[in-house]
Short mmCIF file of C-alpha atoms (C1' of nucleotides) in Angstrom, two decimals:
data_model
loop_
_atom_site.label_atom_id
_atom_site.label_comp_id
_atom_site.label_asym_id
_atom_site.label_seq_id
_atom_site.Cartn_x
_atom_site.Cartn_y
_atom_site.Cartn_z
CA MET A 1 -15.45 23.64 3.43
CA SER A 2 -14.10 22.56 6.77
CA ARG A 3 -13.01 19.02 7.44
CA PRO A 4 -14.72 16.68 4.98
CA LEU A 5 -17.78 14.92 6.34
CA TYR A 6 -16.38 11.46 5.68
CA GLN A 7 -13.34 12.29 7.79
CA GLN A 8 -15.60 13.27 10.66
CA VAL A 9 -17.56 10.05 10.19
CA LYS A 10 -14.25 8.17 10.26
CA SER A 11 -13.44 9.71 13.62
CA LYS A 12 -16.87 8.88 14.97
CA ILE A 13 -16.53 5.27 13.89
CA LEU A 14 -13.07 5.05 15.44
CA HIS A 15 -14.49 6.39 18.67
CA LYS A 16 -17.38 3.96 18.49
CA ILE A 17 -15.18 0.89 18.04
CA ALA A 18 -12.51 1.91 20.53
CA SER A 19 -13.96 -0.30 23.24
CA LEU A 20 -15.01 -3.18 20.99
CA SER A 21 -13.06 -6.41 21.00
CA ALA A 22 -11.54 -7.98 17.92
CA ASN A 23 -13.95 -9.45 15.40
CA SER A 24 -17.04 -7.81 16.84
CA SER A 25 -19.35 -6.47 14.18
CA ILE A 26 -20.11 -2.79 13.72
CA PRO A 27 -23.53 -1.45 12.67
CA SER A 28 -24.39 -1.76 9.01
CA GLU A 29 -23.62 1.05 6.59
CA ARG A 30 -27.32 1.91 6.40
CA ALA A 31 -27.65 2.03 10.18
CA LEU A 32 -24.59 4.29 10.50
CA SER A 33 -25.86 6.59 7.79
CA LEU A 34 -29.09 7.04 9.78
CA GLU A 35 -27.24 7.46 13.06
CA PHE A 36 -24.79 10.07 11.74
CA GLU A 37 -27.37 11.64 9.40
CA VAL A 38 -25.18 11.40 6.32
CA SER A 39 -25.65 9.50 3.11
CA ARG A 40 -24.63 5.87 2.85
CA MET A 41 -21.89 6.74 0.32
CA THR A 42 -20.26 9.03 2.86
CA VAL A 43 -20.28 6.27 5.46
CA ARG A 44 -18.84 3.93 2.86
CA LYS A 45 -15.99 6.26 2.04
CA ALA A 46 -15.11 6.46 5.74
CA ILE A 47 -15.26 2.69 6.15
CA ASP A 48 -13.28 2.20 2.92
CA GLU A 49 -10.38 4.09 4.43
CA LEU A 50 -10.58 2.24 7.74
CA VAL A 51 -10.55 -1.05 5.84
CA ASP A 52 -7.59 0.19 3.86
CA GLU A 53 -5.76 0.96 7.07
CA GLY A 54 -6.50 -2.52 8.34
CA ILE A 55 -8.63 -1.30 11.24
CA LEU A 56 -11.84 -2.88 9.92
CA TYR A 57 -12.53 -5.71 7.54
CA ARG A 58 -15.64 -6.55 5.58
CA ASP A 59 -17.49 -9.69 4.74
CA LYS A 60 -19.58 -9.28 1.60
CA THR A 61 -22.77 -10.64 3.05
CA ARG A 62 -22.27 -10.69 6.80
CA GLY A 63 -21.15 -7.18 7.66
CA THR A 64 -18.16 -5.15 8.80
CA PHE A 65 -15.93 -6.15 11.69
CA VAL A 66 -13.20 -4.80 13.93
CA SER A 67 -9.74 -6.16 13.14
CA ASN A 68 -7.55 -7.66 15.75
CA LYS A 69 -5.33 -4.75 16.80
CA GLU A 70 -2.23 -6.84 16.13
CA LEU A 71 -3.33 -7.09 12.53
CA VAL A 72 -3.63 -3.37 11.88
CA ARG A 73 -1.57 -2.51 8.86
CA LYS A 74 2.01 -1.66 9.69
CA ASN A 75 4.80 -0.02 7.82
CA THR A 76 7.80 0.79 9.96
CA ILE A 77 9.68 2.35 7.05
CA ASP A 78 7.04 4.95 6.35
CA ASP A 79 5.36 5.52 9.68
CA GLU A 80 6.58 8.32 11.84
CA LYS A 81 8.03 6.93 15.04
CA GLU A 82 7.48 8.31 18.47
CA ASN A 83 10.31 8.56 20.98
CA GLU A 84 12.65 9.22 18.12
CA THR A 85 15.04 12.14 17.89
CA CYS A 86 16.87 13.30 14.78
CA HIS A 87 20.46 14.49 14.85
CA LEU A 88 22.52 16.05 12.13
CA LEU A 89 25.89 14.35 11.98
CA TYR A 90 27.44 16.38 9.21
CA MET A 91 26.80 18.02 5.89
CA THR A 92 28.91 18.99 2.95
CA HIS A 93 28.56 19.85 -0.69
CA ARG A 94 30.72 19.02 -3.67
CA THR A 95 30.52 16.95 -6.82
CA PHE A 96 29.60 13.26 -6.49
CA GLU A 97 30.19 11.38 -9.71
CA GLU A 98 28.26 8.29 -8.59
CA ILE A 99 25.26 10.26 -7.38
CA ALA A 100 24.87 12.79 -10.18
CA PRO A 101 23.38 10.32 -12.70
CA ILE A 102 20.81 9.23 -10.13
CA LEU A 103 19.75 12.84 -9.57
CA ASN A 104 19.76 13.39 -13.33
CA VAL A 105 22.31 16.17 -13.32
CA PRO A 106 25.74 16.58 -14.95
CA ILE A 107 28.60 15.02 -12.98
CA TYR A 108 30.20 18.40 -12.36
CA GLU A 109 27.09 19.73 -10.61
CA ASP A 110 27.32 20.60 -6.95
CA ILE A 111 25.50 18.12 -4.72
CA MET A 112 24.57 18.39 -1.06
CA ARG A 113 25.23 15.47 1.24
CA ILE A 114 23.52 15.46 4.59
CA VAL A 115 24.09 12.73 7.14
CA GLY A 116 21.89 12.34 10.17
CA SER A 117 20.94 9.74 12.72
CA ARG A 118 17.75 8.73 14.45
CA GLN A 119 17.94 7.72 18.06
CA ARG A 120 15.54 5.77 20.15
CA ALA A 121 16.11 5.24 23.86
CA GLY A 122 19.68 6.38 23.56
CA GLU A 123 20.53 3.95 20.79
CA ILE A 124 21.01 4.73 17.12
CA ALA A 125 18.12 3.21 15.20
CA ASN A 126 19.38 4.21 11.79
CA ILE A 127 21.62 6.53 9.86
CA ASP A 128 20.35 8.59 6.97
CA GLU A 129 22.46 9.80 4.09
CA ILE A 130 20.64 12.34 1.92
CA TYR A 131 21.77 13.65 -1.45
CA MET A 132 20.12 16.54 -3.28
CA THR A 133 21.41 19.09 -5.74
CA SER A 134 22.69 22.26 -4.10
CA ALA A 135 20.52 24.15 -6.58
CA TYR A 136 17.39 22.46 -5.25
CA TYR A 137 18.51 23.00 -1.68
CA ARG A 138 19.04 26.72 -2.24
CA ARG A 139 15.77 27.08 -4.11
CA GLU A 140 13.39 25.02 -1.96
CA VAL A 141 14.86 24.64 1.49
CA GLU A 142 15.30 27.16 4.27
CA ASP A 143 17.42 25.10 6.63
CA ILE A 144 18.38 21.56 7.53
CA GLU A 145 15.22 21.03 9.57
CA GLU A 146 13.19 21.43 6.42
CA VAL A 147 15.10 18.61 4.73
CA PHE A 148 14.08 16.23 7.48
CA GLU A 149 10.50 17.42 7.12
CA LEU A 150 10.72 17.02 3.35
CA ILE A 151 11.66 13.35 3.50
CA GLU A 152 8.66 12.66 5.73
CA ARG A 153 6.16 14.13 3.25
CA LYS A 154 5.57 10.71 1.70
CA LYS A 155 2.33 11.59 -0.05
CA ASP A 156 3.85 14.40 -2.05
CA PHE A 157 6.32 12.19 -3.89
CA ARG A 158 6.65 8.96 -5.76
CA ILE A 159 9.22 7.15 -3.65
CA THR A 160 11.01 4.04 -4.87
CA LYS A 161 12.77 1.99 -2.24
CA THR A 162 15.38 -0.66 -2.91
CA PHE A 163 16.43 -3.01 -0.11
CA ILE A 164 20.10 -3.84 -0.14
CA PRO A 165 21.79 -6.34 2.20
CA MET A 166 25.34 -5.43 3.16
CA LEU A 167 27.89 -5.51 5.92
CA ILE A 168 27.85 -2.36 7.99
CA PRO A 169 30.09 0.31 6.41
CA VAL A 170 33.20 0.80 8.50
CA GLN A 171 32.58 4.52 9.01
CA PHE A 172 29.31 3.69 10.79
CA VAL A 173 30.59 0.92 13.06
CA ASN A 174 31.45 3.26 15.91
CA ILE A 175 28.45 5.53 15.49
CA MET A 176 25.98 2.64 15.51
CA ASN A 177 27.95 0.69 18.05
CA ILE A 178 27.43 -2.70 16.44
CA PRO A 179 29.97 -5.38 15.47
CA MET A 180 32.17 -4.73 12.47
CA ASP A 181 30.92 -7.65 10.36
CA ALA A 182 27.21 -7.33 11.17
CA PRO A 183 24.90 -7.81 8.19
CA ILE A 184 22.47 -4.91 7.88
CA ILE A 185 19.85 -3.63 5.49
CA MET A 186 20.36 -0.39 3.63
CA VAL A 187 17.26 1.10 2.03
CA LYS A 188 17.92 3.32 -0.93
CA SER A 189 15.00 5.68 -1.57
CA ILE A 190 14.60 7.86 -4.61
CA TYR A 191 12.13 10.72 -4.25
CA ARG A 192 10.50 12.00 -7.41
CA SER A 193 7.69 14.45 -8.07
CA PHE A 194 4.66 12.89 -9.74
CA SER A 195 5.68 14.49 -12.99
CA GLY A 196 8.97 12.59 -12.81
CA GLU A 197 11.57 15.10 -11.62
CA THR A 198 14.10 13.50 -9.28
CA ILE A 199 14.13 15.40 -6.00
CA LEU A 200 16.55 13.54 -3.82
CA MET A 201 18.22 10.26 -3.02
CA ARG A 202 18.40 8.83 0.42
CA LYS A 203 20.23 5.87 1.91
CA THR A 204 19.03 4.60 5.25
CA TYR A 205 21.23 2.19 7.19
CA TYR A 206 19.14 0.27 9.70
CA ASN A 207 20.56 -0.92 12.98
CA PRO A 208 19.10 -4.44 13.17
CA PHE A 209 19.56 -4.55 16.92
CA VAL A 210 17.29 -1.56 17.48
CA GLU A 211 14.86 -1.33 14.60
CA THR A 212 13.17 -4.06 12.60
CA ILE A 213 11.67 -3.28 9.21
CA GLU A 214 8.09 -4.50 9.19
CA ILE A 215 5.40 -4.18 6.54
CA SER A 216 1.89 -5.54 6.27
CA ASN A 217 -0.84 -5.32 3.69
CA MET B 1 -23.91 -8.86 -12.62
CA SER B 2 -20.98 -9.44 -14.93
CA ARG B 3 -17.77 -7.53 -14.57
CA PRO B 4 -18.44 -4.31 -12.68
CA LEU B 5 -18.86 -1.24 -14.86
CA TYR B 6 -16.02 0.64 -13.21
CA GLN B 7 -13.67 -2.21 -14.05
CA GLN B 8 -14.69 -1.97 -17.69
CA VAL B 9 -14.18 1.79 -17.55
CA LYS B 10 -10.76 1.17 -16.05
CA SER B 11 -9.85 -1.02 -19.00
CA LYS B 12 -11.12 1.56 -21.45
CA ILE B 13 -9.06 4.28 -19.81
CA LEU B 14 -5.99 2.05 -19.84
CA HIS B 15 -6.53 1.44 -23.53
CA LYS B 16 -7.03 5.15 -24.13
CA ILE B 17 -3.81 6.19 -22.42
CA ALA B 18 -1.66 3.37 -23.80
CA SER B 19 -0.22 5.58 -26.51
CA LEU B 20 0.01 8.77 -24.46
CA SER B 21 3.34 10.04 -23.25
CA ALA B 22 4.15 10.74 -19.62
CA ASN B 23 2.47 13.76 -18.06
CA SER B 24 -0.09 14.22 -20.82
CA SER B 25 -3.52 15.01 -19.47
CA ILE B 26 -6.51 12.73 -19.89
CA PRO B 27 -10.06 13.99 -20.47
CA SER B 28 -11.88 15.30 -17.43
CA GLU B 29 -14.06 13.00 -15.34
CA ARG B 30 -17.18 14.68 -16.72
CA ALA B 31 -16.01 14.24 -20.31
CA LEU B 32 -15.21 10.55 -19.73
CA SER B 33 -18.58 9.97 -18.11
CA LEU B 34 -20.27 11.36 -21.24
CA GLU B 35 -17.99 9.40 -23.57
CA PHE B 36 -18.49 6.07 -21.78
CA GLU B 37 -22.12 6.81 -20.89
CA VAL B 38 -21.69 6.09 -17.20
CA SER B 39 -22.07 8.32 -14.18
CA ARG B 40 -19.22 10.48 -13.04
CA MET B 41 -18.91 8.48 -9.79
CA THR B 42 -18.22 5.35 -11.80
CA VAL B 43 -15.49 7.09 -13.77
CA ARG B 44 -14.08 8.36 -10.49
CA LYS B 45 -13.93 4.92 -8.97
CA ALA B 46 -12.03 3.67 -12.03
CA ILE B 47 -9.60 6.60 -11.91
CA ASP B 48 -9.23 6.21 -8.13
CA GLU B 49 -7.85 2.73 -8.65
CA LEU B 50 -5.54 3.78 -11.46
CA VAL B 51 -4.20 6.57 -9.26
CA ASP B 52 -3.75 4.05 -6.47
CA GLU B 53 -1.74 1.85 -8.79
CA GLY B 54 0.43 4.80 -9.73
CA ILE B 55 -0.64 4.77 -13.38
CA LEU B 56 -2.33 8.17 -13.20
CA TYR B 57 -1.96 11.13 -10.89
CA ARG B 58 -4.31 14.00 -10.21
CA ASP B 59 -3.92 17.68 -9.71
CA LYS B 60 -6.81 19.13 -7.73
CA THR B 61 -7.54 21.95 -10.08
CA ARG B 62 -5.73 21.14 -13.29
CA GLY B 63 -6.86 17.63 -14.15
CA THR B 64 -5.64 14.03 -14.32
CA PHE B 65 -2.37 12.98 -15.93
CA VAL B 66 -0.50 9.91 -17.10
CA SER B 67 2.38 8.92 -14.85
CA ASN B 68 5.83 8.32 -16.15
CA LYS B 69 5.93 4.56 -16.67
CA GLU B 70 9.08 4.32 -14.56
CA LEU B 71 7.10 5.73 -11.68
CA VAL B 72 4.29 3.16 -11.72
CA ARG B 73 3.99 1.67 -8.29
CA LYS B 74 6.19 -1.35 -7.79
CA ASN B 75 6.32 -4.09 -5.24
CA THR B 76 8.68 -6.89 -6.15
CA ILE B 77 7.85 -8.84 -3.00
CA ASP B 78 4.16 -9.09 -3.78
CA ASP B 79 3.99 -8.95 -7.53
CA GLU B 80 3.89 -12.17 -9.44
CA LYS B 81 6.97 -12.47 -11.59
CA GLU B 82 7.06 -13.69 -15.13
CA ASN B 83 9.79 -16.04 -16.34
CA GLU B 84 9.86 -17.59 -12.92
CA THR B 85 9.53 -21.28 -12.20
CA CYS B 86 8.84 -22.86 -8.83
CA HIS B 87 10.54 -26.02 -7.69
CA LEU B 88 9.88 -28.12 -4.64
CA LEU B 89 13.17 -28.90 -2.95
CA TYR B 90 11.88 -31.04 -0.11
CA MET B 91 9.13 -31.40 2.40
CA THR B 92 8.80 -33.04 5.77
CA HIS B 93 6.57 -32.93 8.82
CA ARG B 94 7.40 -33.23 12.48
CA THR B 95 7.34 -31.05 15.58
CA PHE B 96 9.17 -27.71 15.44
CA GLU B 97 9.48 -26.16 18.87
CA GLU B 98 10.56 -22.75 17.56
CA ILE B 99 7.77 -22.56 14.99
CA ALA B 100 4.83 -23.85 17.05
CA PRO B 101 4.38 -20.65 19.12
CA ILE B 102 4.34 -18.58 15.92
CA LEU B 103 1.59 -20.76 14.48
CA ASN B 104 -0.22 -20.63 17.83
CA VAL B 105 -0.23 -24.37 18.41
CA PRO B 106 1.19 -26.62 21.16
CA ILE B 107 4.86 -27.48 20.71
CA TYR B 108 4.05 -31.18 20.26
CA GLU B 109 1.81 -30.50 17.30
CA ASP B 110 2.85 -31.84 13.92
CA ILE B 111 4.04 -29.11 11.54
CA MET B 112 4.66 -29.26 7.82
CA ARG B 113 7.84 -27.77 6.40
CA ILE B 114 7.99 -27.18 2.69
CA VAL B 115 11.08 -25.82 0.99
CA GLY B 116 11.01 -24.61 -2.57
CA SER B 117 13.00 -22.38 -4.87
CA ARG B 118 12.15 -19.86 -7.53
CA GLN B 119 14.32 -19.72 -10.58
CA ARG B 120 14.75 -17.03 -13.14
CA ALA B 121 16.92 -17.52 -16.22
CA GLY B 122 18.49 -20.62 -14.71
CA GLU B 123 19.49 -18.87 -11.50
CA ILE B 124 17.89 -19.23 -8.11
CA ALA B 125 16.15 -15.97 -7.27
CA ASN B 126 15.05 -17.03 -3.82
CA ILE B 127 14.37 -19.93 -1.52
CA ASP B 128 11.08 -20.30 0.30
CA GLU B 129 10.64 -22.12 3.56
CA ILE B 130 6.97 -22.60 4.46
CA TYR B 131 5.60 -23.82 7.77
CA MET B 132 1.97 -24.76 8.37
CA THR B 133 0.27 -27.14 10.72
CA SER B 134 -0.21 -30.60 9.27
CA ALA B 135 -3.83 -30.36 10.40
CA TYR B 136 -4.36 -27.29 8.23
CA TYR B 137 -2.55 -28.93 5.34
CA ARG B 138 -4.75 -32.01 5.47
CA ARG B 139 -7.92 -29.96 5.88
CA GLU B 140 -7.37 -27.21 3.31
CA VAL B 141 -4.79 -28.33 0.80
CA GLU B 142 -5.00 -30.94 -1.92
CA ASP B 143 -1.37 -31.03 -2.95
CA ILE B 144 1.84 -29.03 -2.88
CA GLU B 145 0.84 -26.97 -5.88
CA GLU B 146 -2.01 -25.54 -3.86
CA VAL B 147 0.38 -24.34 -1.18
CA PHE B 148 2.27 -22.29 -3.72
CA GLU B 149 -1.05 -20.90 -4.96
CA LEU B 150 -2.12 -20.19 -1.39
CA ILE B 151 0.88 -17.99 -0.62
CA GLU B 152 0.17 -15.90 -3.72
CA ARG B 153 -3.41 -15.11 -2.66
CA LYS B 154 -2.27 -11.90 -0.98
CA LYS B 155 -5.69 -10.30 -0.77
CA ASP B 156 -7.20 -13.11 1.25
CA PHE B 157 -4.89 -12.68 4.21
CA ARG B 158 -3.35 -10.15 6.50
CA ILE B 159 0.34 -10.66 5.84
CA THR B 160 3.02 -9.24 8.12
CA LYS B 161 6.53 -9.14 6.70
CA THR B 162 9.69 -8.67 8.69
CA PHE B 163 12.96 -7.92 6.90
CA ILE B 164 15.94 -9.58 8.48
CA PRO B 165 19.56 -9.08 7.39
CA MET B 166 21.76 -12.15 7.75
CA LEU B 167 24.61 -14.10 6.24
CA ILE B 168 23.39 -16.77 3.88
CA PRO B 169 22.60 -19.99 5.82
CA VAL B 170 25.21 -22.65 5.06
CA GLN B 171 22.65 -25.15 3.80
CA PHE B 172 21.65 -22.73 1.04
CA VAL B 173 25.14 -21.75 -0.12
CA ASN B 174 25.36 -24.49 -2.71
CA ILE B 175 21.75 -24.28 -3.83
CA MET B 176 21.92 -20.53 -4.40
CA ASN B 177 25.46 -20.63 -5.65
CA ILE B 178 26.63 -17.48 -3.91
CA PRO B 179 29.62 -16.91 -1.63
CA MET B 180 29.52 -18.32 1.85
CA ASP B 181 29.69 -15.01 3.72
CA ALA B 182 27.33 -13.05 1.48
CA PRO B 183 24.91 -10.78 3.35
CA ILE B 184 21.35 -11.43 2.27
CA ILE B 185 17.83 -10.41 3.23
CA MET B 186 15.42 -12.95 4.65
CA VAL B 187 11.78 -11.91 4.68
CA LYS B 188 9.68 -13.58 7.31
CA SER B 189 5.97 -13.47 6.42
CA ILE B 190 3.16 -14.44 8.72
CA TYR B 191 -0.17 -15.14 7.00
CA ARG B 192 -3.30 -14.64 9.06
CA SER B 193 -6.97 -14.66 8.22
CA PHE B 194 -8.69 -11.33 8.79
CA SER B 195 -10.26 -12.72 11.93
CA GLY B 196 -6.78 -13.36 13.30
CA GLU B 197 -6.14 -17.07 12.85
CA THR B 198 -2.53 -17.76 11.94
CA ILE B 199 -2.43 -19.72 8.69
CA LEU B 200 1.23 -20.12 7.91
CA MET B 201 4.70 -18.78 8.32
CA ARG B 202 7.07 -18.29 5.46
CA LYS B 203 10.72 -17.40 5.25
CA THR B 204 12.02 -16.16 1.93
CA TYR B 205 15.77 -15.97 1.38
CA TYR B 206 16.54 -13.56 -1.44
CA ASN B 207 19.51 -14.04 -3.70
CA PRO B 208 20.82 -10.45 -3.92
CA PHE B 209 22.67 -11.21 -7.14
CA VAL B 210 19.47 -12.15 -8.97
CA GLU B 211 16.57 -10.36 -7.32
CA THR B 212 16.36 -6.93 -5.76
CA ILE B 213 13.55 -6.10 -3.38
CA GLU B 214 11.89 -2.91 -4.57
CA ILE B 215 8.83 -1.10 -3.25
CA SER B 216 7.23 2.19 -4.18
CA ASN B 217 4.24 4.12 -2.95
"C1'" DT C 1 -15.19 33.06 -15.67
"C1'" DA C 2 -15.08 28.44 -17.17
"C1'" DG C 3 -13.36 24.12 -15.95
"C1'" DT C 4 -11.13 20.87 -12.68
"C1'" DG C 5 -11.14 17.43 -9.04
"C1'" DG C 6 -13.28 16.71 -4.12
"C1'" DT C 7 -17.28 15.95 -1.65
"C1'" DC C 8 -22.10 14.81 -0.84
"C1'" DT C 9 -27.02 13.28 -1.40
"C1'" DA C 10 -31.06 10.19 -1.89
"C1'" DG C 11 -32.37 7.12 -4.13
"C1'" DA C 12 -31.78 2.20 -6.75
"C1'" DC C 13 -30.83 -2.90 -7.96
"C1'" DC C 14 -27.65 -6.86 -7.40
"C1'" DA C 15 -25.77 -11.39 -5.36
"C1'" DC C 16 -25.28 -13.62 -1.50
"C1'" DT C 17 -26.02 -15.46 3.32
"C1'" DG C 18 -28.08 -16.95 7.57
"C1'" DG C 19 -32.06 -17.88 10.11
"C1'" DC D 1 -36.99 -13.63 3.62
"C1'" DA D 2 -34.66 -9.86 5.66
"C1'" DG D 3 -30.28 -7.85 5.85
"C1'" DT D 4 -25.49 -7.18 4.18
"C1'" DG D 5 -21.95 -5.07 1.37
"C1'" DG D 6 -21.02 -3.91 -3.82
"C1'" DT D 7 -22.28 -1.20 -7.53
"C1'" DC D 8 -24.53 2.59 -9.96
"C1'" DT D 9 -27.12 6.93 -11.15
"C1'" DA D 10 -28.10 11.90 -11.85
"C1'" DG D 11 -27.93 15.40 -9.88
"C1'" DA D 12 -25.49 19.22 -6.54
"C1'" DC D 13 -22.14 22.67 -4.32
"C1'" DC D 14 -17.29 23.69 -3.04
"C1'" DA D 15 -12.39 25.62 -3.50
"C1'" DC D 16 -9.15 26.41 -6.49
"C1'" DT D 17 -6.66 27.71 -10.83
"C1'" DA D 18 -5.58 29.25 -15.43
"C1'" DA D 19 -6.90 32.10 -19.00
#
DNA sequence: TAGTGGTCTAGACCACTGG
DNA sequence: CAGTGGTCTAGACCACTAA
């Protein structure tokens, strides 16, 4: 099968509402199912996803409406950013006693540490510190580029994020170019497969002067 | 109609898997639809939600499995907490020039400010600062209790959260009982109706020694 | 080859709302 | 009363995988 029908319907609806203003109503599910010549359940599945993304909202008895664009669901931690370039700062591998228990390996096991930065408009938006076992790296990864792709494949993992307030670590003061005692947020992410195997640990240090963490439902 | 069938099926599945260990497979959708005497689509809708909640996961060709309980989707900002008590610290109403534009009202409009704390095991987990127009308060709210209920009705609003790192505000140092220069996270939430009307603004100051913000997908 | 989840159809009845 | 979204059914075919 090619692209699922409901995905095509989703695109058609998106195209249809592109010029509509906020809170205007869209045709009913039955009308759309006639127009697109698909069953009502297929239209529903398409609309379900658009509602989930915050692009549409429903009213049980009145119909379906276009959301205000400002209200479209946001998630600046997970969304890919445009105008953003990744840079590898350095990488090394050795034992890390503090990290090993998190990755569920013995403390004498070799662990890879990869540090990179993300820049936007010439400024450092955040610094990423990635830890994974050298064994996993050798087995699953071809090169560094693939690690950066790996951490963006959000749907393939169960990712737990912990938000930790701290003062900027001294070793990052110069790189980020922000004051020494600036409070920042560090997000610690643990990537696990759905069956529970820990894949990697990641610490992201956000530059509050460049990037704001924003989430909506 | 009483409780939707798929919700009942969801409960039955939850009951069924309660004693299963992580990664054990559950019966196929077809088998469950026979067992519960409902259509396969109804079973699917139930499983869809359980997958969405992180309780189950699917493998396209192998079946559906029980997640490791540690991997169940978490969201400590949105989830109601047990063992938590709310306390009103103080409330007042007057004009707030900085807040008025956020609530989309003229700067001379009367705004309500409600400050409360949440305690867990005798310690202050966070402090909540809530701003809403006095007009809205008089029109929609009976008493303070209802405000605290309002901010927990997450599904009724489009809520945008911004995570801001800061040093703990001096006026909260004593209340929270944490050091003066402690870095903390303040979460600024804006509640809007789905049609775009701004309902309220809320600032939550998290005590990092009591409560950790944790989110998973 | 048998069984899985993913998609899709063409109907149906419900509760609720607005004119 | 007509129209809406919400739920539900009993089928169907697909791609893929494990035996």
